[in-house]
Coordinates of C-alpha atoms in Angstrom, one line a residue:
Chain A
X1 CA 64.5 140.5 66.5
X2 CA 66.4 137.6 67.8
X3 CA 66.0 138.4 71.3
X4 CA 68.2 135.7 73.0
X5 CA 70.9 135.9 70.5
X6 CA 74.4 136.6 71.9
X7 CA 77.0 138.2 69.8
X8 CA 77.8 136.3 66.6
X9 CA 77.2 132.8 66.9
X10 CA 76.0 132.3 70.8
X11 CA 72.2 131.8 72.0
X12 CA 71.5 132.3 75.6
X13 CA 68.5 130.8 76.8
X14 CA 65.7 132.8 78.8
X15 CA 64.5 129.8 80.4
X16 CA 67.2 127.2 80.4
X17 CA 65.9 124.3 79.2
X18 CA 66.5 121.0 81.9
X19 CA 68.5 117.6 81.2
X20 CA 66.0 115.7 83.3
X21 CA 67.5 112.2 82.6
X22 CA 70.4 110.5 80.8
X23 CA 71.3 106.9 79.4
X24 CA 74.7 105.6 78.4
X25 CA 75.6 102.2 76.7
X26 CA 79.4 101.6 76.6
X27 CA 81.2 98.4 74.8
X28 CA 83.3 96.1 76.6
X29 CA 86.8 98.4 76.6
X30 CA 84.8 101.4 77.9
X31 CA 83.5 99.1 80.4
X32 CA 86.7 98.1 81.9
X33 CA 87.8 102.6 81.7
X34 CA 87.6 104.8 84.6
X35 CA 84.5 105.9 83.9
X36 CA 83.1 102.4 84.6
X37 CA 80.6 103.2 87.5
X38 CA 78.8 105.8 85.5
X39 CA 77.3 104.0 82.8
X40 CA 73.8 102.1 82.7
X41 CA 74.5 99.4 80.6
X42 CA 78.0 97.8 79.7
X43 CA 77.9 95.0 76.9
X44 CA 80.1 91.9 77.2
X45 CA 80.8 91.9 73.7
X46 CA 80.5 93.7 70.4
X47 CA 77.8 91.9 68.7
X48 CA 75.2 93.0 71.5
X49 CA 72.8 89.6 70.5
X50 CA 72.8 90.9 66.6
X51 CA 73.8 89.7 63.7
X52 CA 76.8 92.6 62.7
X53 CA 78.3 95.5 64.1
X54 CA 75.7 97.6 62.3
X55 CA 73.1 96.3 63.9
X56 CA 74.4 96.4 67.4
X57 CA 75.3 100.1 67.6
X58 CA 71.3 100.5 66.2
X59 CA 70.4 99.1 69.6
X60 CA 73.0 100.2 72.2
X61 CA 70.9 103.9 70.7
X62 CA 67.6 102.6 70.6
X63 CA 68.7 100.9 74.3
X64 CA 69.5 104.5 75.6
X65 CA 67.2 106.4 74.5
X66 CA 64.6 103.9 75.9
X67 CA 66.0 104.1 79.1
X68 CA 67.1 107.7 79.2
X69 CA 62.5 108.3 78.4
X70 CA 62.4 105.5 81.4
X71 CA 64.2 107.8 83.9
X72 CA 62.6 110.8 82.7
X73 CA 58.9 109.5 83.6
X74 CA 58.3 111.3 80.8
X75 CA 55.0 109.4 79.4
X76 CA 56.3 108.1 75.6
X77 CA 54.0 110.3 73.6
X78 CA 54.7 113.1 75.3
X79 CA 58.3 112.6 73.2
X80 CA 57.5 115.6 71.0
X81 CA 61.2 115.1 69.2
X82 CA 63.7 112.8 68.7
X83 CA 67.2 114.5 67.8
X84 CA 70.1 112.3 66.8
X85 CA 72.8 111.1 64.3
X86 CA 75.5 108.8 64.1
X87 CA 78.9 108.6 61.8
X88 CA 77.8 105.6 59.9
X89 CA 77.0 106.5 56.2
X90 CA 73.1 108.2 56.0
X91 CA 73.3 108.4 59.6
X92 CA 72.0 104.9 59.7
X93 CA 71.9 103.9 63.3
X94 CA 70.2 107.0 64.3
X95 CA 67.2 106.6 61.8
X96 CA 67.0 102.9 62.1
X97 CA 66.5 103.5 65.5
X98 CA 64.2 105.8 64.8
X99 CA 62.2 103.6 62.8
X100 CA 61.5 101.1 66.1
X101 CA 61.5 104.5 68.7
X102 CA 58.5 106.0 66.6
X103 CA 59.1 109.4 67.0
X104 CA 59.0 112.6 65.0
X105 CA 62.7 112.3 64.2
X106 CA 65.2 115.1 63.3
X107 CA 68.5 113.3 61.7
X108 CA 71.3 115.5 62.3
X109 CA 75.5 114.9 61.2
X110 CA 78.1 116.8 62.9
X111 CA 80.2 113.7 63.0
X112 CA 81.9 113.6 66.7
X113 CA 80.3 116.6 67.8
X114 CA 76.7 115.5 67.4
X115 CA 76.1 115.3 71.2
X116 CA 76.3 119.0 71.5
X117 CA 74.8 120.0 68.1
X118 CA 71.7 117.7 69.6
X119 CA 71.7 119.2 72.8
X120 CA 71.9 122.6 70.8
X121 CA 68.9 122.1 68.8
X122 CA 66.9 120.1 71.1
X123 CA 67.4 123.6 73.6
X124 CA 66.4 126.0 71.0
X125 CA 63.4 124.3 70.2
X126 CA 62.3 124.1 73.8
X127 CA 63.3 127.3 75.0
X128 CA 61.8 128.9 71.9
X129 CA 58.5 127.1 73.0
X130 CA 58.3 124.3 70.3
X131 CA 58.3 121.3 72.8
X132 CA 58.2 120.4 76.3
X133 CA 59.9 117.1 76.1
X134 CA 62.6 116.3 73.4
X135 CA 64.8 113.0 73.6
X136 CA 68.6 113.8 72.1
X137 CA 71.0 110.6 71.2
X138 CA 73.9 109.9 69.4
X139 CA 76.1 106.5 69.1
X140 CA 79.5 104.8 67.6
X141 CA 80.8 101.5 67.1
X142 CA 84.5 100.9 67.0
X143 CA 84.3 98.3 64.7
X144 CA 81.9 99.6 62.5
X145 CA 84.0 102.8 62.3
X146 CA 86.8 100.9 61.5
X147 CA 85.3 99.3 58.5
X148 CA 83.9 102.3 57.1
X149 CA 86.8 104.6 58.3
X150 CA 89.7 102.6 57.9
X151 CA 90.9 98.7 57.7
X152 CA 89.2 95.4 58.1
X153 CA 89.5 94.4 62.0
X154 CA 91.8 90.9 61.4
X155 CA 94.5 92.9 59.5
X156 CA 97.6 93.3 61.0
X157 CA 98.6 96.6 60.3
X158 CA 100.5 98.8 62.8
X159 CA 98.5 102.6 64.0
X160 CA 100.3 105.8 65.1
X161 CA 100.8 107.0 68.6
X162 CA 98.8 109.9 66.9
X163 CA 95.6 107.0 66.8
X164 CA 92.4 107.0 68.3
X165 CA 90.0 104.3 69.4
X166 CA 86.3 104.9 68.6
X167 CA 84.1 104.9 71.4
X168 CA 81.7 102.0 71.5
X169 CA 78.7 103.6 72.7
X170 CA 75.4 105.2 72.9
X171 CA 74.2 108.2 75.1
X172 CA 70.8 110.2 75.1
X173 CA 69.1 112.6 77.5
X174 CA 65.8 113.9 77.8
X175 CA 65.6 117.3 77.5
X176 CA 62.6 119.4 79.1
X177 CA 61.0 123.1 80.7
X178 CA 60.4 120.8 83.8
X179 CA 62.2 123.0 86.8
X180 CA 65.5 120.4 86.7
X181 CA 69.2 121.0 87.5
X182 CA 71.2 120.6 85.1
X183 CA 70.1 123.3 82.7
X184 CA 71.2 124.3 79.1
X185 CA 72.3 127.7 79.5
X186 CA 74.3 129.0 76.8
X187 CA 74.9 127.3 73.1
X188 CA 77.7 128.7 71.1
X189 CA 77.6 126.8 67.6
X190 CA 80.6 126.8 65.8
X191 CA 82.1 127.6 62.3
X192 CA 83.9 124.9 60.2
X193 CA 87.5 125.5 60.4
X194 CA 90.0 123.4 58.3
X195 CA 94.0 124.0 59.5
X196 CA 94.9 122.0 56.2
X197 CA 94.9 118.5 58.3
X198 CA 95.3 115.6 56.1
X199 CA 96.5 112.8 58.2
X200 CA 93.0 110.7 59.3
X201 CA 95.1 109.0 62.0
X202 CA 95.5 112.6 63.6
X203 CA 92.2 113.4 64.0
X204 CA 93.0 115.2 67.6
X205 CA 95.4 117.8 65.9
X206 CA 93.3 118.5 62.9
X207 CA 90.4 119.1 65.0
X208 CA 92.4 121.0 68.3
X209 CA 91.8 124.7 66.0
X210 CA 87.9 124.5 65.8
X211 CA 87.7 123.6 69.4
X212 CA 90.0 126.9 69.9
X213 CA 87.8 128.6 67.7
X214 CA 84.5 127.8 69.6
X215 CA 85.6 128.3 72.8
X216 CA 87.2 132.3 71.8
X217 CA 84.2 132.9 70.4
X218 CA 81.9 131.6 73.2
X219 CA 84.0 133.2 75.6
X220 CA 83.5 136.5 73.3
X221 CA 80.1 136.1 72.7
X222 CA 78.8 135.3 76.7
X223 CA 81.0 138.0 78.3
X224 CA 82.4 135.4 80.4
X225 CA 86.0 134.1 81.0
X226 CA 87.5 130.9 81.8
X227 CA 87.0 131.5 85.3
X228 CA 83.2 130.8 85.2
X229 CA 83.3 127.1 84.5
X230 CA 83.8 124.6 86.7
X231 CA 85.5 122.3 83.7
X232 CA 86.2 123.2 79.8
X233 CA 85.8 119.9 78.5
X234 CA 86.6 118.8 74.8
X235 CA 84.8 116.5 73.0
X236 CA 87.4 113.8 71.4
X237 CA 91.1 116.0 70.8
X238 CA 92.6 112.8 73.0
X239 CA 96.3 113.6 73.9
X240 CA 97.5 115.4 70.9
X241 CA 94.7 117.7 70.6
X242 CA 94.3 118.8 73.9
X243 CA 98.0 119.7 74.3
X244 CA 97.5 121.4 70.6
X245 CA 94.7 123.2 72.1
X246 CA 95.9 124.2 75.0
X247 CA 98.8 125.7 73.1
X248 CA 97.0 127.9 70.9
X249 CA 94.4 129.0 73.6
X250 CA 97.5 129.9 75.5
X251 CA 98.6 131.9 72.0
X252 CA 95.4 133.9 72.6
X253 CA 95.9 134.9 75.7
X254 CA 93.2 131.8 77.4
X255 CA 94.8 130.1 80.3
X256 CA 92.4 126.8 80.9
X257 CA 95.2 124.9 82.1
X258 CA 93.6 124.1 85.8
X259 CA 90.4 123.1 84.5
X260 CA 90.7 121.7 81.2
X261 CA 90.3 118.1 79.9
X262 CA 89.0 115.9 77.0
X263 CA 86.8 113.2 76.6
X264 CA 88.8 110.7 74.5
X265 CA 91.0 111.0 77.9
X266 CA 88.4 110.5 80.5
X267 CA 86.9 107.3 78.7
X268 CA 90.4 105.3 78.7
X269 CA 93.2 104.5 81.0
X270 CA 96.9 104.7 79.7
X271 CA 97.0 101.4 80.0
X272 CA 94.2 100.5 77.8
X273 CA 96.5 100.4 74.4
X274 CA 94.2 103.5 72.8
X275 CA 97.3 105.3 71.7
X276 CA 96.3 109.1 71.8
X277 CA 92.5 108.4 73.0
X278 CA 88.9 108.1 72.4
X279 CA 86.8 109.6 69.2
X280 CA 83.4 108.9 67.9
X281 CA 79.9 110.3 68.6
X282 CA 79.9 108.3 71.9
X283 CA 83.2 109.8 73.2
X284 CA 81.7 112.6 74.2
X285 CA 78.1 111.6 74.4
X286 CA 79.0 108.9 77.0
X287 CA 81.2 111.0 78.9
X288 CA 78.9 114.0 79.1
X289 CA 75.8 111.8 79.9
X290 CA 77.6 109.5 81.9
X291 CA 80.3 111.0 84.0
X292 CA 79.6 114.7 83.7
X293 CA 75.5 114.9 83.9
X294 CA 76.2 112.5 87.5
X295 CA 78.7 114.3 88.9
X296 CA 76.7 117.6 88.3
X297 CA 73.3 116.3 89.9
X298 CA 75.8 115.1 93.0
X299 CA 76.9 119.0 92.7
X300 CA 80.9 118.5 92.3
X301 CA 80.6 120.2 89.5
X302 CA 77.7 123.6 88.9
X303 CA 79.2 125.5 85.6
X304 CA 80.7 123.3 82.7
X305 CA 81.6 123.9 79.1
X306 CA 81.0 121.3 76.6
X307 CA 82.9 121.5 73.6
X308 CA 82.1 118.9 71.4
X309 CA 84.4 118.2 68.3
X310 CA 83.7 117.0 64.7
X311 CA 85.9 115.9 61.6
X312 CA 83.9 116.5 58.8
X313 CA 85.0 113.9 56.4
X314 CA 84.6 110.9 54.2
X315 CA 87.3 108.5 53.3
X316 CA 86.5 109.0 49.9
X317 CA 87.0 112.9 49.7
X318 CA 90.1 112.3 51.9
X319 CA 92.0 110.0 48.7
X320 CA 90.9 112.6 46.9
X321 CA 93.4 114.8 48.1
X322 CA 91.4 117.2 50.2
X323 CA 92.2 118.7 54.0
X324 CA 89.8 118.0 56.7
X325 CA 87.5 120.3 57.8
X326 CA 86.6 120.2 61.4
X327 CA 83.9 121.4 63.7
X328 CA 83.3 122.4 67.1
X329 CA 79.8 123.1 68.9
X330 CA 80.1 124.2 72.8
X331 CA 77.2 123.8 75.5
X332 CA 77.0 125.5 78.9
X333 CA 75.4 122.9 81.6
X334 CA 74.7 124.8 84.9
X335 CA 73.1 124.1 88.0
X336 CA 70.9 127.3 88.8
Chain B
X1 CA 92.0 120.9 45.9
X2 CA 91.9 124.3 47.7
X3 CA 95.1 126.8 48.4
X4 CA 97.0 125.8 51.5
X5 CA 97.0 129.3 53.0
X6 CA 100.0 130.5 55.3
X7 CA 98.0 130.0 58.5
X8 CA 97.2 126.4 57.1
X9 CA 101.1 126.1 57.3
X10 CA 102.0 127.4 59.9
X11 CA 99.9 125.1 61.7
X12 CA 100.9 122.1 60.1
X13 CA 104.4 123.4 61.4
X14 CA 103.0 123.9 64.9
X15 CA 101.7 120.1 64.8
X16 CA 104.6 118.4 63.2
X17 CA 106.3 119.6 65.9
X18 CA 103.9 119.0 68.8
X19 CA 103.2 115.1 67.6
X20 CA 104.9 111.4 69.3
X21 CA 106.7 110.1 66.8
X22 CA 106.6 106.5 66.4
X23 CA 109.3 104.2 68.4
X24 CA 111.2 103.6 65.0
X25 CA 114.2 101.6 66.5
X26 CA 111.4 99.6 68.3
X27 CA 109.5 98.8 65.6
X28 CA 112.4 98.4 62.9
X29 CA 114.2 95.4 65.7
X30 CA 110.8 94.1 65.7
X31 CA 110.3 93.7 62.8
X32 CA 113.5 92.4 62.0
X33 CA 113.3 89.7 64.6
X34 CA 109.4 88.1 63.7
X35 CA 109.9 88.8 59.5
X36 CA 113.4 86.8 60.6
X37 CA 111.4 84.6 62.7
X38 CA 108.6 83.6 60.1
X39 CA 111.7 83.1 57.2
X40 CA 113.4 80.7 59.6
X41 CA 110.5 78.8 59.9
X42 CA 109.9 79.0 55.9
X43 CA 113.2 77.9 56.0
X44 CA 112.5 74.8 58.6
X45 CA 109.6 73.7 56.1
X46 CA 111.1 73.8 53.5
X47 CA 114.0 71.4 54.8
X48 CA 111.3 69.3 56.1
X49 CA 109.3 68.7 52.8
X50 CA 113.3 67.9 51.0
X51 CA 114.0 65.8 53.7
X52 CA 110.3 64.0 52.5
X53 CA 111.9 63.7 49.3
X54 CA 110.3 66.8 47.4
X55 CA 112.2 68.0 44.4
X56 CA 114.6 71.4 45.6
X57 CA 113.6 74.1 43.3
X58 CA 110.4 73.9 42.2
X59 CA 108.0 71.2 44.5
X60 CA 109.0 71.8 48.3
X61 CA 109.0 76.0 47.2
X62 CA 105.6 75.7 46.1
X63 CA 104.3 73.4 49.0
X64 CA 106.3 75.8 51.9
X65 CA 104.4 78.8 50.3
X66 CA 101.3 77.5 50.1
X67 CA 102.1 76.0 54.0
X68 CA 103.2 79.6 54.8
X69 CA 99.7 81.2 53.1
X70 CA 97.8 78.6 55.2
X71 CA 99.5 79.2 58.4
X72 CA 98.6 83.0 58.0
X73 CA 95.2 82.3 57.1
X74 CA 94.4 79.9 60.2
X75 CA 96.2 82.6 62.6
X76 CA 94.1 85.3 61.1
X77 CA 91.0 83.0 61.4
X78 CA 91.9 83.1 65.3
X79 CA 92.4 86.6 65.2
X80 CA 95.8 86.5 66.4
X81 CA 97.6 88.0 62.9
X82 CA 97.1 91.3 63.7
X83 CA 97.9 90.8 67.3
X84 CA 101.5 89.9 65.9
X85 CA 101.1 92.4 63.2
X86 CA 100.8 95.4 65.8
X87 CA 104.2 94.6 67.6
X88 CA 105.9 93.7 64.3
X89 CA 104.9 95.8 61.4
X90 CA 106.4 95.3 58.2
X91 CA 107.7 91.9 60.0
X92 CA 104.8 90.6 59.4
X93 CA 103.1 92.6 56.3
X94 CA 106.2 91.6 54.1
X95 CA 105.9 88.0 53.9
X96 CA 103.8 85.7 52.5
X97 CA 102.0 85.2 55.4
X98 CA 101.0 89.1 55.6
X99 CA 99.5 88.6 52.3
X100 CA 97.6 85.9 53.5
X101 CA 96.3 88.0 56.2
X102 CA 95.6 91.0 54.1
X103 CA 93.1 89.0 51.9
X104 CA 91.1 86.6 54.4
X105 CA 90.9 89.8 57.0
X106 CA 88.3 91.4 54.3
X107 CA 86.9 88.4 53.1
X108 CA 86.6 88.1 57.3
X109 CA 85.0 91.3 57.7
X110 CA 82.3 91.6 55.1
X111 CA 80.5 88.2 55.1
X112 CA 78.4 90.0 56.7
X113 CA 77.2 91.6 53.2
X114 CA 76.3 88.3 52.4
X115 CA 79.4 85.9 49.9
X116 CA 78.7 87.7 46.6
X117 CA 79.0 91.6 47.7
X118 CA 80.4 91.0 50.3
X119 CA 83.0 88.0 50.8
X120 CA 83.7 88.2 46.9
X121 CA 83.6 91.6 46.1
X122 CA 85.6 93.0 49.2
X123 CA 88.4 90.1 49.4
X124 CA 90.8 92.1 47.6
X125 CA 90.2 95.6 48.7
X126 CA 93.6 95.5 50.5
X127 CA 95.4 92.7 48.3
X128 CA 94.4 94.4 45.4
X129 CA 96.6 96.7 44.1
X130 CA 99.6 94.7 45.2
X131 CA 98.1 92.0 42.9
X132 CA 97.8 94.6 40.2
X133 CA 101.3 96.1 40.4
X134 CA 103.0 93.1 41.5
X135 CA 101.9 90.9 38.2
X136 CA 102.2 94.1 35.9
X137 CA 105.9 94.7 37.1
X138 CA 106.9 91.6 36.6
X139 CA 105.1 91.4 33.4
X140 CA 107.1 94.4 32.5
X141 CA 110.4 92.7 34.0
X142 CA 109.9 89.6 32.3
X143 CA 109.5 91.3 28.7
X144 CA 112.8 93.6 29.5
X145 CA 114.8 90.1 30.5
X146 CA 113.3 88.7 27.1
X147 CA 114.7 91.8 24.9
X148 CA 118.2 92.3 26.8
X149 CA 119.1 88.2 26.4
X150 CA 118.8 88.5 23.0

């Protein structure tokens, strides 16, 4: 019997598992963001000594999870896993990182919410007593996003308000049954929703519903209400989502308005010329390992909800006429 | 493709109305003023190469475009094309100029793939099918002109 199952698509842990260190790498514009002071390593430019943009979002991941195992003091081959995926076709930068990390590797996709479908698995299998140490990453490159994804860089083409900037980044965080704050309490993993989105410049409102969806059903699942977090945090809905979101959580009867936010807000000022946001596998990655994973060791923060968000597409199934299916994954961090 | 259901649509709804729109009066004067901008100084050239003694309707035409397609290629070289292109739009796609952009931006992009697969093969992945449906309609033109003069 699954014995720490929690209604239909929640697992509560019995012994949370710990985040016992993080690492961030952040490009250049997420350098000069808010969120400045909170990451280990900001890169002057976007090349990051390599030869293409590929290449350099391969290290900034490599580069945090070798710090994040640094911080840990968690002696290298005691790294029983290494979780992590990337939106690059075949998940390239995660397994080419891989290749130079030398761990036992899971590759995982859950496009921009890989952060918390790593932290996800990387609980289960330590609360279910398959590890002690696992290292979770996940990374994005704006301009190697914007190759695959969309246009050549140099062309002068105009984007929507309804626009987001990828996150040029990499996060990873040691997970571990050391005795730590913050723990991994509760994972609630979410069902693909598609709202019949088609627009891949409005990722924010195609996504907004699975984020909805996730947080009901964690909410359901858990027993608990809004009232119990600290922060509800989104993982990349930028402007248009999170007002979207709010507005059908408020449809449901959910009033998060006092302590809700998004990650593709938190990464970029207004002035920064990001249109709605952030997105990407670093949006929230960088934000949760960065800003969120500090201010809870500092204790500003003891209960929050992460609610990382996916768009599950290709550019190529997108011509073809399709609507984009979106996912949502949510993690509780708590201080115990 | 699979059935828009009526939740599907009433969300779209819900979204459509929810959404920025784009500053359209903004970005219609802008473009208006730099596509004006970039004709005026076609228009400048190609006084200048007349004034140099160039024949009128066929010589200083040819030479101002192929200045014009230079011009956009060195500006998108510096990566400053599609810091014009983001305040003007269309001002800046429509012209001769923009069509520079749009093929040295991708040849730009993918040397990284190396100048066979990448350079070559990707240089008209934007350029493309206005090269396609730009020579076929006035292929198509051309032959109607032929048949209706006669």
């Amino acid at each position: 019997m699954a014995v720490k199952k929690l209604g239909a698509q929640t697992v509560k842990f019995q012994n949370p598992p710990s985040i016992i260190a993080t690492a961030t790498v952040v490009g250049p514009v997420e350098g000069k963001g808010p969120l400045r002071n909170y990451f280990d390593l900001i890169l002057g430019d976007f090349k990051f000594q390599e030869k293409s943009w590929e290449k350099a979002e391969k290290k900034m991941l490599k580069e945090a999870v070798e710090m994040a195992v640094k911080k840990s003091g968690v002696p290298s081959d005691k790294i029983e896993y290494f979780i992590a995926g990337d939106l690059l076709n075949q998940i390239i930068s995660a397994s080419f990182a891989a290749r130079e990390l030398g761990y036992p590797f899971l590759g995982i996709y859950g496009a921009c919410s890989t952060v918390a479908e790593g932290l996800g698995i990387g609980a289960m299998l330590v609360d279910g007593g398959y590890a002690d140490n696992i290292v979770v990453g996940t990374s994005s490159h704006f301009c190697s996003a914007e190759r695959q994804y969309r246009f050549p860089l140099e062309l002068g083409n105009q984007r929507p308000p309804t626009a987001q900037r990828t996150v040029t980044g990499a996060g990873a965080a040691v997970i571990s049954t050391k005795n730590q704050n913050p723990r991994i309490t509760y994972v609630t993993t979410g069902k693909v929703i598609d709202m019949g989105a088609v627009d891949p410049n409005d990722m924010g409102s195609a996504m907004a519903p699975a984020a909805v969806d996730t947080i009901v059903m964690h909410l359901e699942d858990s027993k608990r209400t809004p009232e119990d977090y600290d922060l509800i945090v989104t993982g990349d809905l930028a402007s248009v989502g999170k007002d979207i979101a709010q507005k059908l959580m408020l449809q449901k009867g959910i009033d998060v308005s006092n302590k809700y936010t998004d990650c593709g807000l938190l990464i970029y000022s207004p002035e920064q010329d990001v249109h709605a946001g952030g997105s990407g596998c670093a949006c929230a990655a960088v934000v949760t390992f960065g800003y969120i994973f500090n201010e809870m060791q500092k204790g500003r923060y003891n209960k929050i909800l992460i609610v990382a968000t996916g768009a599950l597409m290709n550019s190529t199934i997108v011509q073809q006429g399709e609507t984009i299916p979106c996912i949502a994954h949510a993690v509780a961090l708590e201080n115990l | 493709m699979a059935k828009i259901t009526q939740d599907q649509k009433d969300y779209q709804e819900l979204v459509k109305n929810s959404k920025p729109k784009p500053p359209y009066l903004k970005n219609l004067v802008m473009a208006f003023l730099v596509g004006g901008l970039i004709c005026v100084i076609g228009q400048l050239i190609l006084n200048f190469y007349i004034s140099l003694g160039l024949e009128s309707t066929k010589e200083a035409p040819s030479a101002t475009s192929a200045t014009l397609v230079f011009l956009g290629a060195f500006l998108t070289g510096l990566g400053v094309y599609d810091k014009i292109g983001k305040r003007a739009g269309a001002g800046s796609i429509v012209p001769i100029t923009g069509f520079a952009n749009s093929i040295v931006a991708p040849a730009m992009e993918f040397k990284s793939e190396g100048y066979v697969f990448g350079v070559a093969a990707k240089m008209f992945v934007v350029a493309g099918p206005v090269l396609v449906y730009g020579i076929a309609s006035s292929a198509l033109i051309g032959l109607i002109y032929y048949v209706v003069k006669f």
